[in-house]
Short mmCIF file of C-alpha atoms in Angstrom, two decimals:
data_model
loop_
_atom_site.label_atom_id
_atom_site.label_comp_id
_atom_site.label_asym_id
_atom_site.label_seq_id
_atom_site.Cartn_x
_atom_site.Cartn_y
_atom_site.Cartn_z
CA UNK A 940 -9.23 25.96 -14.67
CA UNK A 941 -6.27 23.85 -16.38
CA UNK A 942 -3.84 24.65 -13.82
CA UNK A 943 -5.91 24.14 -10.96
CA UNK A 944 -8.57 21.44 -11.28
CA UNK A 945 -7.44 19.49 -14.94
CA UNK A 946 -4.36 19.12 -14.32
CA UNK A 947 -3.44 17.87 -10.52
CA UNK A 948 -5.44 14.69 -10.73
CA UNK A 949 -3.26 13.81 -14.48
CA UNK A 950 -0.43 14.48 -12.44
CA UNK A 951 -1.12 12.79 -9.78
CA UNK A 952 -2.26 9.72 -11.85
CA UNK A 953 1.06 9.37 -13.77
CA UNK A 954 2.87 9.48 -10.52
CA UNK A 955 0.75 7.29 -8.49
CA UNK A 956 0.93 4.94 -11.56
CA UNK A 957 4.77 5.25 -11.29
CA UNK A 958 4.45 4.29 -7.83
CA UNK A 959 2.41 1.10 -8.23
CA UNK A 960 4.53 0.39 -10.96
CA UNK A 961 7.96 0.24 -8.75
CA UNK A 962 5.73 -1.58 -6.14
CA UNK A 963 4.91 -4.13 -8.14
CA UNK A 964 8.25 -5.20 -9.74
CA UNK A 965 9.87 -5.24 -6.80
CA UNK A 966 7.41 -7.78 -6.02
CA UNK A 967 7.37 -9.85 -8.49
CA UNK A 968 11.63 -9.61 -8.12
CA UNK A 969 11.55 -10.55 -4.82
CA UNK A 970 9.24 -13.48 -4.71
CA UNK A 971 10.67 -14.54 -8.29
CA UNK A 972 6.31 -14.74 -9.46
CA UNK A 973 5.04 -11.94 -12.27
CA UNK A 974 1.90 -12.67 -10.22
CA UNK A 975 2.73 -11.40 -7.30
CA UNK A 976 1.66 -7.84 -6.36
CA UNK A 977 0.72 -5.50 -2.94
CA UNK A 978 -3.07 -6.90 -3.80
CA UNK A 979 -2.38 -10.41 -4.07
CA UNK A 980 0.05 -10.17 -0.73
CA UNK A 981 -2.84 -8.33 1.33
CA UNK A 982 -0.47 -4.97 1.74
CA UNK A 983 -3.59 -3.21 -0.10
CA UNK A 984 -6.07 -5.07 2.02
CA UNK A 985 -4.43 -3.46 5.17
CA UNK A 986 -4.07 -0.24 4.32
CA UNK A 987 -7.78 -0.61 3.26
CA UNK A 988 -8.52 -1.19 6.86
CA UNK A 989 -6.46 1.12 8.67
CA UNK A 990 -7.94 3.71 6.14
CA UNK A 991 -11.49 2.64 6.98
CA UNK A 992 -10.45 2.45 10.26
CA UNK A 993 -9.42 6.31 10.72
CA UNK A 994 -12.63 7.32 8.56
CA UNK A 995 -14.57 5.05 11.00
CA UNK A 996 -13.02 6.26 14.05
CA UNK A 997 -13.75 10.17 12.73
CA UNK A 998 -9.53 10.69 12.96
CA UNK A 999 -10.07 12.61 9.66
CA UNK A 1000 -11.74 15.03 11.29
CA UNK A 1001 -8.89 16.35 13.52
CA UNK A 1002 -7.50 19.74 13.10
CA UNK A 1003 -3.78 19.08 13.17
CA UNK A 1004 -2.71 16.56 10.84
CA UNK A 1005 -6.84 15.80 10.02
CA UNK A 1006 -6.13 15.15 6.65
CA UNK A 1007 -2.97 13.50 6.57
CA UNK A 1008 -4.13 10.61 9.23
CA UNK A 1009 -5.95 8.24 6.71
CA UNK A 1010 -3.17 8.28 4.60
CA UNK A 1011 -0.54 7.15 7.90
CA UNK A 1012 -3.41 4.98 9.08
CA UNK A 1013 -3.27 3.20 5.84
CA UNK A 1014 0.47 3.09 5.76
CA UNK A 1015 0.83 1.71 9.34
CA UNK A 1016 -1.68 -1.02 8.63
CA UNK A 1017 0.24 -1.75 5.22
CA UNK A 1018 3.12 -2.11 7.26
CA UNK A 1019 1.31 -4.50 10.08
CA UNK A 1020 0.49 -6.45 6.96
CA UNK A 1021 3.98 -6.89 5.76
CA UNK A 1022 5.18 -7.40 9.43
CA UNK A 1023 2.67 -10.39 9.90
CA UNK A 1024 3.71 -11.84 6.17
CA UNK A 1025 7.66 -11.77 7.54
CA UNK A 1026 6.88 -13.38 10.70
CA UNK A 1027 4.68 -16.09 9.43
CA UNK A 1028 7.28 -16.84 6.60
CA UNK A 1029 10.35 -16.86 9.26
CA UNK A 1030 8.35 -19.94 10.47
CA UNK A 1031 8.90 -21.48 7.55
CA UNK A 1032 12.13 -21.01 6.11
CA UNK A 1033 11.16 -17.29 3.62
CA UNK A 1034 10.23 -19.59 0.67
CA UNK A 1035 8.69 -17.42 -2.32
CA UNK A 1036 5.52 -20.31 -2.10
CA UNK A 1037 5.05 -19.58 2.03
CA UNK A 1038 5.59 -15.81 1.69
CA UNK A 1039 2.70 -15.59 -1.35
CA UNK A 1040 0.51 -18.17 0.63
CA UNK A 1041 0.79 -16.37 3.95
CA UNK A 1042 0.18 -12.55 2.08
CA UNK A 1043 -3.35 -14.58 0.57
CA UNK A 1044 -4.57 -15.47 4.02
CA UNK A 1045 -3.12 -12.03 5.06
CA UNK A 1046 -5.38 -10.51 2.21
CA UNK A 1047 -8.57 -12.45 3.92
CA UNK A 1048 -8.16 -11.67 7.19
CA UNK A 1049 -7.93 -8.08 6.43
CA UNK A 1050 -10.88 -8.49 4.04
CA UNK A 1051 -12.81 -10.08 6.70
CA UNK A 1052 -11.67 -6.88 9.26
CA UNK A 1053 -12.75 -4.41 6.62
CA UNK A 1054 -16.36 -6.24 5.90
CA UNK A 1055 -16.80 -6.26 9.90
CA UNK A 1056 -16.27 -2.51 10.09
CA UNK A 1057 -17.87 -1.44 7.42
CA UNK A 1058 -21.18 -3.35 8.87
CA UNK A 1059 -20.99 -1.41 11.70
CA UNK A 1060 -20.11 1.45 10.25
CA UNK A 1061 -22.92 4.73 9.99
CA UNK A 1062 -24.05 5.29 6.55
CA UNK A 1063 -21.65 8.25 6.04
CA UNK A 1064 -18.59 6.66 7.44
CA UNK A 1065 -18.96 3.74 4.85
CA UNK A 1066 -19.84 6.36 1.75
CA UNK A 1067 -16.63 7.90 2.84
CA UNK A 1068 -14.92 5.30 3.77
CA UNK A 1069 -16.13 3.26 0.39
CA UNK A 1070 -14.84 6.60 -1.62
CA UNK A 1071 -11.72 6.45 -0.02
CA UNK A 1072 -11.13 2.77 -0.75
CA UNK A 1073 -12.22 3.14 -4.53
CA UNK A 1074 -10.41 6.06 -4.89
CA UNK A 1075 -10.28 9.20 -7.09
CA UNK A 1076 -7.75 11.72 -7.87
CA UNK A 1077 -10.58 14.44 -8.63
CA UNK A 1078 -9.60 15.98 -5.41
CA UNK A 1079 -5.83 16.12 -5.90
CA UNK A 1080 -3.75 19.34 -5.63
CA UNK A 1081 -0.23 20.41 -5.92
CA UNK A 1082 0.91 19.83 -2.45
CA UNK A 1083 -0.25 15.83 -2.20
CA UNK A 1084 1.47 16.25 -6.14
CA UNK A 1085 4.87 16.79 -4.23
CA UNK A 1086 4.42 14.68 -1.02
CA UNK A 1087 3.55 11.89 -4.02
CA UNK A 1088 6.66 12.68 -5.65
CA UNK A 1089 8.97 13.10 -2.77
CA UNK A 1090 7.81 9.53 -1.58
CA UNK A 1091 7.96 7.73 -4.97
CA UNK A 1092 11.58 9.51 -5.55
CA UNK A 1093 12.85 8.45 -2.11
CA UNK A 1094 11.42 4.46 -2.40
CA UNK A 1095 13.00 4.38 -6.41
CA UNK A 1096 16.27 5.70 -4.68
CA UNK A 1097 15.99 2.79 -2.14
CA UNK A 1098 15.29 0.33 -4.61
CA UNK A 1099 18.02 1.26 -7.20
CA UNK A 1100 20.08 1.36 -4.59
CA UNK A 1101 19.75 -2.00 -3.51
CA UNK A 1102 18.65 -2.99 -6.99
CA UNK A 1103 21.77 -5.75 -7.57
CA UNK A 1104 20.42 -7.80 -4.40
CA UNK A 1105 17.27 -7.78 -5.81
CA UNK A 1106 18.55 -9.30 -9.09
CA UNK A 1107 20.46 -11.66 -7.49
CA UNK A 1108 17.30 -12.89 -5.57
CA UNK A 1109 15.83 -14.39 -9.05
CA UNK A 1110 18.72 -16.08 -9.38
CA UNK A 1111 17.91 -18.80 -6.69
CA UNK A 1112 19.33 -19.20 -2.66
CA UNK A 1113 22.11 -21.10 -4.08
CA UNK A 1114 23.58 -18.85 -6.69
CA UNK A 1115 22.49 -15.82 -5.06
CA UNK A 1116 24.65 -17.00 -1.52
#
């Protein structure tokens, strides 16, 4: 009972803490604000919708890969979310002020998408879909414990490695140059 039910979602809730964590401070380093996070940039509000997007769309369901497709919906609309923040900012010279203003109308437009689908949603693709968004590590287990891990350990590599830049950002475009 320990081993198998109590103690994957503890796990998994130190590490996906970890993860958030090292999300946002490299935030807040890069945009040089202690406010800034994945929420406030609307990173979280497109992975909400490409999450309620694959529960909507029944992708879940899916033999190969069934499970695993919410997730990499949710990561590729994450990622549409930062793309769209990076090319709105190029237009306007990658200030920290442009990139946190663009990432708040980001985080309403993707708002907006998710309220539109889940309206049209059946009543058991938004109760999953609504369970999904608010989360819960009840159902965790040791394999999505070491695809956490492997993921969290790679991106902290990444970062560290590149961690000096990253400092040098807070410093300002002139000194950092």
């Amino acid at each position: 009972v320990i081993w198998d039910i109590r103690l994957p979602p503890v796990v998994i809730g130190i590490i996906a803490g970890c993860a958030l964590g090292l999300a946002g401070a490299t935030m807040q380093t890069i945009l040089c604000n202690p406010l800034a996070s994945p929420y406030t940039l609307g990173i979280s509000s497109g992975a909400g919708v490409g999450a309620s997007m694959a529960i909507i769309l029944g992708v879940n369901s899916f033999a190969f890969l069934g499970s695993y497709l919410v997730p990499m919906f949710a990561f590729a609309f994450a990622l549409l979310a930062c793309t769209c923040i990076y090319f709105f900012s190029k237009l306007k010279k990658f200030t920290a002020e442009v990139m946190i203003l663009v990432g708040i109308g980001i985080n309403f437009l993707f708002q907006a998408i998710q309220m539109f689908m889940q309206y049209i949603a059946s009543a058991e693709e938004l109760q999953s879909a609504m369970f999904w968004l608010f989360g819960s590590l009840n159902r965790a287990g040791w394999v999505d414990i070491v695809t956490l891990t492997v993921v969290l350990v790679l991106c902290f590599v990444l970062i560290y490695s590149n961690s000096w830049k990253l400092t040098t950002m807070q410093l300002g475009d002139s000194k950092a140059r």
